[in-house]
mmCIF file of C-alpha atoms and ligand atoms in Angstrom:
data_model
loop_
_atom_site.group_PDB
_atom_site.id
_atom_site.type_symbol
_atom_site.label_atom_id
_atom_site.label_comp_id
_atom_site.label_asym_id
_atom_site.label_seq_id
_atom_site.Cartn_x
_atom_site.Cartn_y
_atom_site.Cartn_z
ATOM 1 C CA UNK X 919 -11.908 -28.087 7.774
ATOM 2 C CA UNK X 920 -11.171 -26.993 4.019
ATOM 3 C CA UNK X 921 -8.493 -28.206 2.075
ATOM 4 C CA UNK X 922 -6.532 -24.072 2.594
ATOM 5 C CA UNK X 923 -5.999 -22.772 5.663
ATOM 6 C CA UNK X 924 -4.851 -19.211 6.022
ATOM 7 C CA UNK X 925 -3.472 -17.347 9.179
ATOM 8 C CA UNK X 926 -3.105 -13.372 9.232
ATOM 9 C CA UNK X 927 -2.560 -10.660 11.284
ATOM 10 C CA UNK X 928 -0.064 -7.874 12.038
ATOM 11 C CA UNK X 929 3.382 -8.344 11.883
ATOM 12 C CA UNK X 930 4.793 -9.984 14.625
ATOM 13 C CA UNK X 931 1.594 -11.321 16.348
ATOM 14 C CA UNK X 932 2.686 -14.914 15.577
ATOM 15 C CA UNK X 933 1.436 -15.929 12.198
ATOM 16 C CA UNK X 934 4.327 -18.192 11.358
ATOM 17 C CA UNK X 935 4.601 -19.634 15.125
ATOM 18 C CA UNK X 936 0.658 -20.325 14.443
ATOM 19 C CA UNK X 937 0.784 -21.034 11.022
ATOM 20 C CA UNK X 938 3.326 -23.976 11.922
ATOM 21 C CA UNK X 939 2.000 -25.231 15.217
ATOM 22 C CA UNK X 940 -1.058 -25.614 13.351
ATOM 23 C CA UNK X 941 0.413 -27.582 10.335
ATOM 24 C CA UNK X 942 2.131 -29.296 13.157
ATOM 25 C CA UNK X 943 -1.195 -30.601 14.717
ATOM 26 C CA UNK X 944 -2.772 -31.731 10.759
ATOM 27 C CA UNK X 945 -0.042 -33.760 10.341
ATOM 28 C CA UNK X 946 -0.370 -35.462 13.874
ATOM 29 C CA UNK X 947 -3.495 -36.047 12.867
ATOM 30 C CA UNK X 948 -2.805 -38.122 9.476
ATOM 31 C CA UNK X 949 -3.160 -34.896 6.990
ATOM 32 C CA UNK X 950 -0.327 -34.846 4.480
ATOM 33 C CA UNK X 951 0.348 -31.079 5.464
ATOM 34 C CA UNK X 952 2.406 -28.008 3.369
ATOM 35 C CA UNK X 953 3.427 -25.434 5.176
ATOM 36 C CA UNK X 954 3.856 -22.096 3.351
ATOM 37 C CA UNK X 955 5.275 -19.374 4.181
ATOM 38 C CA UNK X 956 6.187 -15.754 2.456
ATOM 39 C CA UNK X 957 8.459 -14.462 5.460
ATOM 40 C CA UNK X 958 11.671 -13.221 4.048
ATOM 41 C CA UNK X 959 13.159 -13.357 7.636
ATOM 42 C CA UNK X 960 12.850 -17.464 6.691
ATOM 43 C CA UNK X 961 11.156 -17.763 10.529
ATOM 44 C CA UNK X 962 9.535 -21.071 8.963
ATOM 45 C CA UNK X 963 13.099 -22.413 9.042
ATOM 46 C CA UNK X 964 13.794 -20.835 12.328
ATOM 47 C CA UNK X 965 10.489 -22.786 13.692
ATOM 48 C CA UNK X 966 11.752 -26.285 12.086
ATOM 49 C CA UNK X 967 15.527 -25.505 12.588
ATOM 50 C CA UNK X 968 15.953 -26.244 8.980
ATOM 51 C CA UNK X 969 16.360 -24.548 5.550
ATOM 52 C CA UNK X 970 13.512 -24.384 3.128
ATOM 53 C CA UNK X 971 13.104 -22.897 -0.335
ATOM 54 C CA UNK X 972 10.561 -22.169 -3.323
ATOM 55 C CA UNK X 973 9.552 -26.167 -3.727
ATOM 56 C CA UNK X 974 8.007 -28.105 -0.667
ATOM 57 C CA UNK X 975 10.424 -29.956 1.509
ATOM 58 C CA UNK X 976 9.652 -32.813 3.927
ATOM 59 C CA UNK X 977 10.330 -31.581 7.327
ATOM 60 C CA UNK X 978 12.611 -33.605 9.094
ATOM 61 C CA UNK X 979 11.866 -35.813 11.901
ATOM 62 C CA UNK X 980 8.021 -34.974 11.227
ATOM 63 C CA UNK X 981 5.787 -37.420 9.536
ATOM 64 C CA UNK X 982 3.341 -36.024 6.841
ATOM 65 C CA UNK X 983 4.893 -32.541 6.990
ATOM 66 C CA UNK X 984 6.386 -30.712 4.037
ATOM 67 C CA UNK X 985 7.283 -27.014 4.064
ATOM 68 C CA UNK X 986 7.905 -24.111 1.688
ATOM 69 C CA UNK X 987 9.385 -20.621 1.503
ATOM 70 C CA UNK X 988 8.488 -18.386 -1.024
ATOM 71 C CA UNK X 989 11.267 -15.426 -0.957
ATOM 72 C CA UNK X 990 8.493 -12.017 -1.857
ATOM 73 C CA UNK X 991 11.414 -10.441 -3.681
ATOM 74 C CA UNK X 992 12.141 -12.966 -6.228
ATOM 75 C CA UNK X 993 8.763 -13.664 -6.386
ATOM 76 C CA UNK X 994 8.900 -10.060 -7.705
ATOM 77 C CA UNK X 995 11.651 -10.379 -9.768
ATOM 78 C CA UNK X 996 10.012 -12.946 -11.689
ATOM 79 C CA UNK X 997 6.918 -11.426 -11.886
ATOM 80 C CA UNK X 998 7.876 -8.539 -13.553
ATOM 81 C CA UNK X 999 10.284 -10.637 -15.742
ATOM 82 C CA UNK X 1000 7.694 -12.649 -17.046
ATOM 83 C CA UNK X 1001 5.564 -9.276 -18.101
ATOM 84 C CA UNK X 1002 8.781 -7.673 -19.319
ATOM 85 C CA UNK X 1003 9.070 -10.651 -21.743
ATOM 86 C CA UNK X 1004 5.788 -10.757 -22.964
ATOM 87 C CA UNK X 1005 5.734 -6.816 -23.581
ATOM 88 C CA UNK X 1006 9.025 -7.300 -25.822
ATOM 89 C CA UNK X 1007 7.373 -9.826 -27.921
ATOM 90 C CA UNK X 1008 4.487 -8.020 -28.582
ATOM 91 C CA UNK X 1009 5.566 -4.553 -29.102
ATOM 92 C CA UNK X 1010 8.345 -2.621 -31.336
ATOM 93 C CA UNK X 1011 11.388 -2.054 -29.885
ATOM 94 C CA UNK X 1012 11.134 1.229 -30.028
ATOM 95 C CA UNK X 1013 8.551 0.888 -26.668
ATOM 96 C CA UNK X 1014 10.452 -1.126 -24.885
ATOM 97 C CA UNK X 1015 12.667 0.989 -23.322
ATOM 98 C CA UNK X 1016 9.671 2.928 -21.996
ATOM 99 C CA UNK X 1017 7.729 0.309 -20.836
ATOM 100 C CA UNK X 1018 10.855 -1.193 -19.265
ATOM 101 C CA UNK X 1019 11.087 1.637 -17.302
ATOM 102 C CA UNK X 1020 7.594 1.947 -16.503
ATOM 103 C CA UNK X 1021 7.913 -1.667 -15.090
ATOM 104 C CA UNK X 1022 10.629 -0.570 -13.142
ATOM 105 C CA UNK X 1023 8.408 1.707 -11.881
ATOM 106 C CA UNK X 1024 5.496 -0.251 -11.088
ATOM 107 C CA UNK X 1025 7.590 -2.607 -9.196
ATOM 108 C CA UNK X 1026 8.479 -0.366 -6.336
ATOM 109 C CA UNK X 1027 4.970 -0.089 -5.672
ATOM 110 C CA UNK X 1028 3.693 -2.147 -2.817
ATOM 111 C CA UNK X 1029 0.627 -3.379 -5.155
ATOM 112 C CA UNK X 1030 3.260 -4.959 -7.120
ATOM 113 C CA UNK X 1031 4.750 -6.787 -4.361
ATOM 114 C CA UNK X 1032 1.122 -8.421 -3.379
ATOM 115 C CA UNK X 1033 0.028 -9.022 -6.614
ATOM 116 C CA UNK X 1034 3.079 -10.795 -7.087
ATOM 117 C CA UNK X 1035 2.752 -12.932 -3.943
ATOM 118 C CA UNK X 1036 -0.558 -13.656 -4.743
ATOM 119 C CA UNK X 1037 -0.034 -15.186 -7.979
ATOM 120 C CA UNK X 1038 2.445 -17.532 -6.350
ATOM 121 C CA UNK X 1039 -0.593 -18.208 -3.604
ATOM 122 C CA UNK X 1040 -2.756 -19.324 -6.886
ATOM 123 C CA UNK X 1041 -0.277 -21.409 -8.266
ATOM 124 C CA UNK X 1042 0.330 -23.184 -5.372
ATOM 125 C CA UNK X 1043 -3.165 -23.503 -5.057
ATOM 126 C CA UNK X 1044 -3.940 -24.893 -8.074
ATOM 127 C CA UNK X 1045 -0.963 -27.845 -7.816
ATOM 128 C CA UNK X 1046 -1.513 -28.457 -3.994
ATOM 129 C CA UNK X 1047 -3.559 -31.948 -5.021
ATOM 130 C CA UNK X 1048 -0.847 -34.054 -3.428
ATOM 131 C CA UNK X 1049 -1.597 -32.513 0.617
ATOM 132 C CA UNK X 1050 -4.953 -32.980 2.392
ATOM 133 C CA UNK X 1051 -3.972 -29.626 4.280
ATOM 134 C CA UNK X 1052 -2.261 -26.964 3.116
ATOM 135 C CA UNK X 1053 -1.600 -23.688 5.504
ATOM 136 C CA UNK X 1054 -0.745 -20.334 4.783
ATOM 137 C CA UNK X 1055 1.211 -18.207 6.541
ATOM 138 C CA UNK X 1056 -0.323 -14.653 6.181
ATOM 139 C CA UNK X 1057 -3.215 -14.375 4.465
ATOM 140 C CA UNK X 1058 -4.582 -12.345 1.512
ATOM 141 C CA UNK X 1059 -4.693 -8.338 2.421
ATOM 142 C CA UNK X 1060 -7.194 -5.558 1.308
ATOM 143 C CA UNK X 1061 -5.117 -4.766 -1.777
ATOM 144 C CA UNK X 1062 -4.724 -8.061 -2.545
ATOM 145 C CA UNK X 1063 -8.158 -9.168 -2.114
ATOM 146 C CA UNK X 1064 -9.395 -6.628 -3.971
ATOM 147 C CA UNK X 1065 -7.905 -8.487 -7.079
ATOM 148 C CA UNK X 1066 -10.684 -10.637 -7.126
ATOM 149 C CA UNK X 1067 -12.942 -8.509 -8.508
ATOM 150 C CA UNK X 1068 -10.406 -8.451 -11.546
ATOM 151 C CA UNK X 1069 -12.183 -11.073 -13.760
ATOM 152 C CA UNK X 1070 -15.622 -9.110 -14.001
ATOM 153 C CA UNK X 1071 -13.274 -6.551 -15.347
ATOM 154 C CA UNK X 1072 -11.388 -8.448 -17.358
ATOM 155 C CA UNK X 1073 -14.388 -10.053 -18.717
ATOM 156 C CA UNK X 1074 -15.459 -6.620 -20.631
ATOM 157 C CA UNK X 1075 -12.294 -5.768 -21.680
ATOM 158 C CA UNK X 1076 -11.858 -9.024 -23.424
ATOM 159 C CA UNK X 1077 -15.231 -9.079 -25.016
ATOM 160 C CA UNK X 1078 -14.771 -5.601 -26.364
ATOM 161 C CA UNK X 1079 -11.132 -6.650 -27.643
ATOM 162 C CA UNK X 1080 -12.870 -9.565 -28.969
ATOM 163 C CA UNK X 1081 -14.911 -7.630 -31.224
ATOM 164 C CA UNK X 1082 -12.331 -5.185 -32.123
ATOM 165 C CA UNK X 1083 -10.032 -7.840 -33.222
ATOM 166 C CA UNK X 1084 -12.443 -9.900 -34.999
ATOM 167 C CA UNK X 1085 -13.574 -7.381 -37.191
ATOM 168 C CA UNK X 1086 -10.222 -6.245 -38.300
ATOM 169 C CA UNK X 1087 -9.544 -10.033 -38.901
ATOM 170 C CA UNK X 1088 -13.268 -9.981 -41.017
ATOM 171 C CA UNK X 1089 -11.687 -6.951 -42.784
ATOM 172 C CA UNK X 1090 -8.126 -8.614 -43.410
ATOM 173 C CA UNK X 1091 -10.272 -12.237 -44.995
ATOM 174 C CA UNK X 1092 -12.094 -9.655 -47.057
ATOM 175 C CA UNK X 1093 -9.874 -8.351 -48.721
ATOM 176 C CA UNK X 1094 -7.376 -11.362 -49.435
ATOM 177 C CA UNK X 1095 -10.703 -14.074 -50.247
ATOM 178 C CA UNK X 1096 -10.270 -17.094 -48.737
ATOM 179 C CA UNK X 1097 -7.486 -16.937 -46.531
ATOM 180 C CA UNK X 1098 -8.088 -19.211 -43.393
ATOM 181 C CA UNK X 1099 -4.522 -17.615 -41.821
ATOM 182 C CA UNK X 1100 -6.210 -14.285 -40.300
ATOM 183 C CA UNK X 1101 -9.029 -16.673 -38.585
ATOM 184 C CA UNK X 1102 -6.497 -18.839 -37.243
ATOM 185 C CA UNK X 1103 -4.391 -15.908 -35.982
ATOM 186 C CA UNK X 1104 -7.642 -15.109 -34.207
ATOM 187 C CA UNK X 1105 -7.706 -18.088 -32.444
ATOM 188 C CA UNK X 1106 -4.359 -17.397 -31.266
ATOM 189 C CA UNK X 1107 -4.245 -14.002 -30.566
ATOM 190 C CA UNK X 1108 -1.292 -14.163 -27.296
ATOM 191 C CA UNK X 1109 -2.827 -10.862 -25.912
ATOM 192 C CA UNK X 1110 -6.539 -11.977 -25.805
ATOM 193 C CA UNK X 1111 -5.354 -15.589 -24.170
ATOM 194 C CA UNK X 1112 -3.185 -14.279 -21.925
ATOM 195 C CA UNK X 1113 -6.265 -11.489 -20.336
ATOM 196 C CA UNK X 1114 -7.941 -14.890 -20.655
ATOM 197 C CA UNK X 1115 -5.610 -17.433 -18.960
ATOM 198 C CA UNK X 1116 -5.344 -13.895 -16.281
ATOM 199 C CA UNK X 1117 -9.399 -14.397 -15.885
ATOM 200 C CA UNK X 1118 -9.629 -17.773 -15.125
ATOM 201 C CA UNK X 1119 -6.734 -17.924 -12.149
ATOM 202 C CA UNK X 1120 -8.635 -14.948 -10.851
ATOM 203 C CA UNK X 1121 -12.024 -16.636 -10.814
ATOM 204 C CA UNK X 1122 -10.518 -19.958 -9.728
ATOM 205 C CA UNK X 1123 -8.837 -18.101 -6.872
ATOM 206 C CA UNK X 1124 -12.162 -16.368 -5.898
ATOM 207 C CA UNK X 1125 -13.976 -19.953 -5.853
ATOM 208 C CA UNK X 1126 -11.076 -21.613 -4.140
ATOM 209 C CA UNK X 1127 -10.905 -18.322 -1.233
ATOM 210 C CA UNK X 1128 -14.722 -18.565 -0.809
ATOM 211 C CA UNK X 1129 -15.429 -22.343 -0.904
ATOM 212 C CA UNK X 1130 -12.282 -24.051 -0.332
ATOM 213 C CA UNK X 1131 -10.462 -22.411 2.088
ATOM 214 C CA UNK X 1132 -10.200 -20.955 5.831
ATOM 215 C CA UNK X 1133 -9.586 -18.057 7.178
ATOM 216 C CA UNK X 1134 -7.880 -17.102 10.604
ATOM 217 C CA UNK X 1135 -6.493 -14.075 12.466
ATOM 218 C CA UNK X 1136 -3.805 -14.234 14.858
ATOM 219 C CA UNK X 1137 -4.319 -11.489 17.491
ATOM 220 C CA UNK X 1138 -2.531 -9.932 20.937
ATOM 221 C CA UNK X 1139 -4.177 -8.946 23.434
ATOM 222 C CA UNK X 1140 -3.232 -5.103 22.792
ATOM 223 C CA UNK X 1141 -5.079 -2.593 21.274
ATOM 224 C CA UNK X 1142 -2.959 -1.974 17.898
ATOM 225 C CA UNK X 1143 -3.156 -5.373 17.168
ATOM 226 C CA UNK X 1144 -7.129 -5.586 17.634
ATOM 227 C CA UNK X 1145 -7.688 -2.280 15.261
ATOM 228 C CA UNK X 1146 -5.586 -3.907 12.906
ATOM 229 C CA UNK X 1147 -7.569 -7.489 13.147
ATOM 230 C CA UNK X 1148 -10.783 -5.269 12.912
ATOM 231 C CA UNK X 1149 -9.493 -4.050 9.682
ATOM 232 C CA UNK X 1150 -9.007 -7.140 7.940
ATOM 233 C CA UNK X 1151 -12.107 -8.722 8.501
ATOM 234 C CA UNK X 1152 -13.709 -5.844 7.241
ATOM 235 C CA UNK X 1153 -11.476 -5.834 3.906
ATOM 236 C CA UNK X 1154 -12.589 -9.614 3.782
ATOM 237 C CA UNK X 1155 -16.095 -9.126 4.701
ATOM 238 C CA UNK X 1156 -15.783 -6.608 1.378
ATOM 239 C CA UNK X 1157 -15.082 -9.608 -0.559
ATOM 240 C CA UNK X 1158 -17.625 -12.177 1.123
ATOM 241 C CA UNK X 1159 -15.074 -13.808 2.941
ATOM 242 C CA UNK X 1160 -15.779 -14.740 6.187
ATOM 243 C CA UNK X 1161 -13.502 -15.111 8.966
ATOM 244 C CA UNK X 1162 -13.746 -18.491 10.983
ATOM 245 C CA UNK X 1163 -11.693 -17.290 14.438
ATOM 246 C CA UNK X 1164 -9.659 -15.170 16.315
ATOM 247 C CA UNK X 1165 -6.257 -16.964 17.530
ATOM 248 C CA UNK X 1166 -5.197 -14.895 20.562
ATOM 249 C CA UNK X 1167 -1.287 -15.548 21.434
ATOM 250 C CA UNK X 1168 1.065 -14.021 23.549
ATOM 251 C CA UNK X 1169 -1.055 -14.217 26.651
ATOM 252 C CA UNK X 1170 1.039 -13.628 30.043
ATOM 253 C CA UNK X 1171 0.302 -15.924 32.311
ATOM 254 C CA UNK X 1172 -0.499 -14.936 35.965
ATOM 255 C CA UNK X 1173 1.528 -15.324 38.776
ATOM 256 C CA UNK X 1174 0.310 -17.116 41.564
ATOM 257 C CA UNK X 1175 -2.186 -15.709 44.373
ATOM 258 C CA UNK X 1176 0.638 -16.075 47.456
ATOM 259 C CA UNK X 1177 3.259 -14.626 45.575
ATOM 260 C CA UNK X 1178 4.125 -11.282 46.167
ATOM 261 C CA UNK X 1179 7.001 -7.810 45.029
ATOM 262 C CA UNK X 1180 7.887 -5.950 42.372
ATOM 263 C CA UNK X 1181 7.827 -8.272 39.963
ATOM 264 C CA UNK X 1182 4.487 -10.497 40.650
ATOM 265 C CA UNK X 1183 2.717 -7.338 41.024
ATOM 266 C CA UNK X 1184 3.930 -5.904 37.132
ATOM 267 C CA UNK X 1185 2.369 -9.143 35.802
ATOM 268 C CA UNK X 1186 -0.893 -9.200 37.414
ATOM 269 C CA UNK X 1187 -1.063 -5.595 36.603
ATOM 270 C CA UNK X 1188 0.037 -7.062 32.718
ATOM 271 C CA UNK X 1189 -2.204 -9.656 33.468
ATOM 272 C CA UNK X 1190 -5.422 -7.645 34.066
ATOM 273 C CA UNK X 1191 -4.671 -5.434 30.972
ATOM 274 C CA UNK X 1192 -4.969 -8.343 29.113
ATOM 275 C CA UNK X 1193 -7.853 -9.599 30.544
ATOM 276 C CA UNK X 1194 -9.537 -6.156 29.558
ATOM 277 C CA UNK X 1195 -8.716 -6.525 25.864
ATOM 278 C CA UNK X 1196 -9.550 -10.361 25.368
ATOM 279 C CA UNK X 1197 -12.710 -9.246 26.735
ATOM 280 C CA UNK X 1198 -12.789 -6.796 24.213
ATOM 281 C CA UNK X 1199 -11.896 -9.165 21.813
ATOM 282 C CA UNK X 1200 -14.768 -11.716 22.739
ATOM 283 C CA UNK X 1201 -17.412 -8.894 22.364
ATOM 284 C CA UNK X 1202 -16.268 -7.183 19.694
ATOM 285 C CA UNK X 1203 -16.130 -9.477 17.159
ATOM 286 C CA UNK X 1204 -18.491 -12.399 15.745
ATOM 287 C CA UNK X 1205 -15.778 -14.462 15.189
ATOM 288 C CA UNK X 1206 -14.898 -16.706 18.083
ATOM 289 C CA UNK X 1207 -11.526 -16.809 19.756
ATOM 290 C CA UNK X 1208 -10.761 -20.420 18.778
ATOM 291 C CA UNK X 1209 -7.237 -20.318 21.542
ATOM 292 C CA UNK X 1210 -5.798 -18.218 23.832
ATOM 293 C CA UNK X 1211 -1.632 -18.902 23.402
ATOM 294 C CA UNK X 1212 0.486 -18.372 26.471
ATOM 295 C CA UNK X 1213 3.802 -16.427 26.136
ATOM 296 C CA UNK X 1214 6.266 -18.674 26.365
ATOM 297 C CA UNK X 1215 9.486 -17.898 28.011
ATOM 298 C CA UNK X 1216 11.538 -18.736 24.766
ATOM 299 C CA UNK X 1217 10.649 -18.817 20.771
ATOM 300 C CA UNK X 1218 8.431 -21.369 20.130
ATOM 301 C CA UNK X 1219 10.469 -24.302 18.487
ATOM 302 C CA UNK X 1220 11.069 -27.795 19.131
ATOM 303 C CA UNK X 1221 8.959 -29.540 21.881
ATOM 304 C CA UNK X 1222 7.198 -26.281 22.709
ATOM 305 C CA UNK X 1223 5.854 -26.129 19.366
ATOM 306 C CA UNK X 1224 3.683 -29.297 19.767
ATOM 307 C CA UNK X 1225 2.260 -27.541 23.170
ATOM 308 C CA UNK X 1226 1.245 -24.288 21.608
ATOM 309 C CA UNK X 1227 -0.289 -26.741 18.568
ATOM 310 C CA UNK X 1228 -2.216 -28.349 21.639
ATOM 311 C CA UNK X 1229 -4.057 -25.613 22.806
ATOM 312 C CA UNK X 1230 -5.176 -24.656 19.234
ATOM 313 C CA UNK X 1231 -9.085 -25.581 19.225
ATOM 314 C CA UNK X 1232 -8.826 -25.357 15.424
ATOM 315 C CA UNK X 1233 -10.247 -28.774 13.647
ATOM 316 C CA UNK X 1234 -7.646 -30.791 12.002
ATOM 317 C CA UNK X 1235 -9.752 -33.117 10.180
ATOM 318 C CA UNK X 1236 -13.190 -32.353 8.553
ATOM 319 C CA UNK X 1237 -15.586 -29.984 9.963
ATOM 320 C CA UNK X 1238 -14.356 -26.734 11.417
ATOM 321 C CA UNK X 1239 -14.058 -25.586 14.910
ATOM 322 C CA UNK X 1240 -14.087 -27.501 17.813
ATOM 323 C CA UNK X 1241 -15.099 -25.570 20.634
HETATM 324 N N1 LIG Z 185 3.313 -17.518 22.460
HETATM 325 C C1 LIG Z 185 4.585 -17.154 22.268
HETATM 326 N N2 LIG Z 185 5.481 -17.225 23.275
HETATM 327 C C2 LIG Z 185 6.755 -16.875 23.105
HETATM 328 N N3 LIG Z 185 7.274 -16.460 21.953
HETATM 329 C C3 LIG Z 185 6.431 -16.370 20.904
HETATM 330 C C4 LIG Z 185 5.050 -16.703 20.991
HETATM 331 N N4 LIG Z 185 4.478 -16.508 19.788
HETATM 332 C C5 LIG Z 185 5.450 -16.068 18.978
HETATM 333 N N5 LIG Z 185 6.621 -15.985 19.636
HETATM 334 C C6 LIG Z 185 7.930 -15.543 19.131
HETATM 335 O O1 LIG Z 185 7.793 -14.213 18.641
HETATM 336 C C7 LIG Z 185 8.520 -14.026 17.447
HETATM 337 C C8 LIG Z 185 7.564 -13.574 16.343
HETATM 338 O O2 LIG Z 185 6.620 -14.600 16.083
HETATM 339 P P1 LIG Z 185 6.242 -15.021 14.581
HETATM 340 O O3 LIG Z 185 7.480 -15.100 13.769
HETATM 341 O O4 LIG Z 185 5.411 -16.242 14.669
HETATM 342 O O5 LIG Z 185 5.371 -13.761 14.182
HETATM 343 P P2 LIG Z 185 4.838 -13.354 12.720
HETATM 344 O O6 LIG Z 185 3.480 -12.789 12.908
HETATM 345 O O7 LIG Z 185 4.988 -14.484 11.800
HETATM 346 O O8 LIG Z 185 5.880 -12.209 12.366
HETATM 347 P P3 LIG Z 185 6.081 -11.520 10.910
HETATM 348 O O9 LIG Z 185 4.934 -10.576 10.745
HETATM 349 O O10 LIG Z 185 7.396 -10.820 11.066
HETATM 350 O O11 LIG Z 185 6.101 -12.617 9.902
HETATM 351 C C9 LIG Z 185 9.205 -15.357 17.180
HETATM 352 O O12 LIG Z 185 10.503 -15.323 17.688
HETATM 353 C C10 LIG Z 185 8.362 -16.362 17.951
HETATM 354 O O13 LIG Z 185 9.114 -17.491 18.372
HETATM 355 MG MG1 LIG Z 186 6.047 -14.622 10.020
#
């Protein structure tokens, strides 16, 4: 299995539940396993019955397990403070106000919020050397993915500021002979190295995504929840990413043959349903269903987390699946 593992799908379907269980099984396993999570309703620290934040905590009582929450908002925040700063240094004051507000702007967007979330995903991506395994809960969206065509983009856009910039340097050395200061300012220009520092995390996010990393959806057996699924592994597919499985959870379990009334009947009624759309589920897509999850009678937590991390027929050590 590669070094990133990502779980998606629809709210609610059970990314984090997965997400952990599986992180769960890694460590079992010997992995030295991070956890991350984006949730703002903190579920990772509902799962673990502990409190996380932005920098990787060991979980406690688990060996090899660490676990992170990255709160979307700040992530935001920061974001947008980070481009507010760099606008201020580079343009009269005059603009700022304007391009404050346009910031403002741009950060109600739900791009913005993405964008901003996937940055963090690079950065933790590019500092996870400590952990054999480290799993994502959610995984990049359409929007998002689309970034990755950024670079080839970029790319242009630098080269032609390139140009521009060099030749008004040439002009600037021309006229005041012999002055080494406009090449060095070159060299330095903070707008060109910062579309350029902006290329490379881009490109080394595409590599890592395509060659480095895993890619799951978490699925119920309903028919919102497969539309959605079908969806994303078309926006994926978009950017050559393949999808390795299908994680179907929140299966109701049958009731037995001999028992009978109201209730028994609702669930194999339920039951049937079900069966219908994991059928569904098995033809429709390419991707195999790598578990079928039973709905548990509480939250998974505790005890019943190493259960559901049992019937996950997702490799934990090299290779990929099992089945
Ligand atoms: N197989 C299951 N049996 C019983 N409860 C489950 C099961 N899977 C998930 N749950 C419960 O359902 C709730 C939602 O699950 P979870 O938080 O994993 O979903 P999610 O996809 O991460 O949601 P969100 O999109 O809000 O982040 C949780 O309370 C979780 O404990
Ligand atoms: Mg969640």
């Amino acid at each position: 299995m590669e070094q990133f593992v990502f779980f998606g799908g629809k709210g609610g379907v059970g990314k984090t539940t997965v997400s952990c269980a599986y992180a769960l099984k890694c460590a079992e396993a010997g992995l030295d396993t991070l956890v991350v999570s984006t949730d703002p309703a903190h579920s990772t620290a509902d799962v673990f019955d502990q409190a996380f934040d932005d920098d990787p905590t060991a979980v406690e009582g688990r060996e090899r397990l660490w676990a992170m929450e990255i709160d979307p908002d700040e992530e935001v925040e920061r974001h947008m403070g980070e481009i507010r700063r760099r606008m201020n240094e580079q343009v009269s004051a005059a603009i700022v106000n304007e391009i404050d507000r346009q910031i403002e702007l741009a950060h109600r967007t739900p791009g913005a919020y993405e964008a901003a979330l996937f940055d963090r995903f690079i950065e933790v991506m590019r500092t996870a050397d400590d952990y054999d395994r480290v799993v994502f809960d959610t995984s990049p969206t359409g929007g998002t993915l689309r970034l990755l065509a950024l670079p080839d983009f970029l790319e242009g856009w630098i080269e032609r500021l390139v140009a521009k910039r060099t030749k008004s340097v040439d002009l600037f050395e021309k006229a005041a002979v012999g002055d080494r200061e406009a090449r060095r300012k070159l060299d330095e220009d903070p707008l060109i190295a910062h579309l350029q520092g902006r290329k490379e995390r881009f490109e080394f996010a595409g590599r890592t995504l395509r060659d480095e990393s895993a890619f799951f959806l978490v699925v119920n057996p309903d028919e919102l929840s497969i539309r959605e699924t079908e969806r994303a592994v078309a926006e994926m597919a978009e950017q050559d990413l393949g999808v390795e499985g299908l994680v179907v959870n929140r299966v109701t379990p049958a009731p037995d043959e001999d028992e009978q009334g109201r209730g028994a009947t609702w669930l194999r009624d339920r039951v049937a349903t079900e069966r219908e759309r994991i059928d569904e589920i098995r033809r429709a897509f390419d991707e195999p269903v790598v578990a079928e999850i039973e709905s548990r009678v509480r939250e998974v937590k505790g005890d019943l987390l190493a259960a559901v991390a049992d019937e996950l027929a997702i490799d934990a050590d090299a290779g990929s699946v099992e089945a």
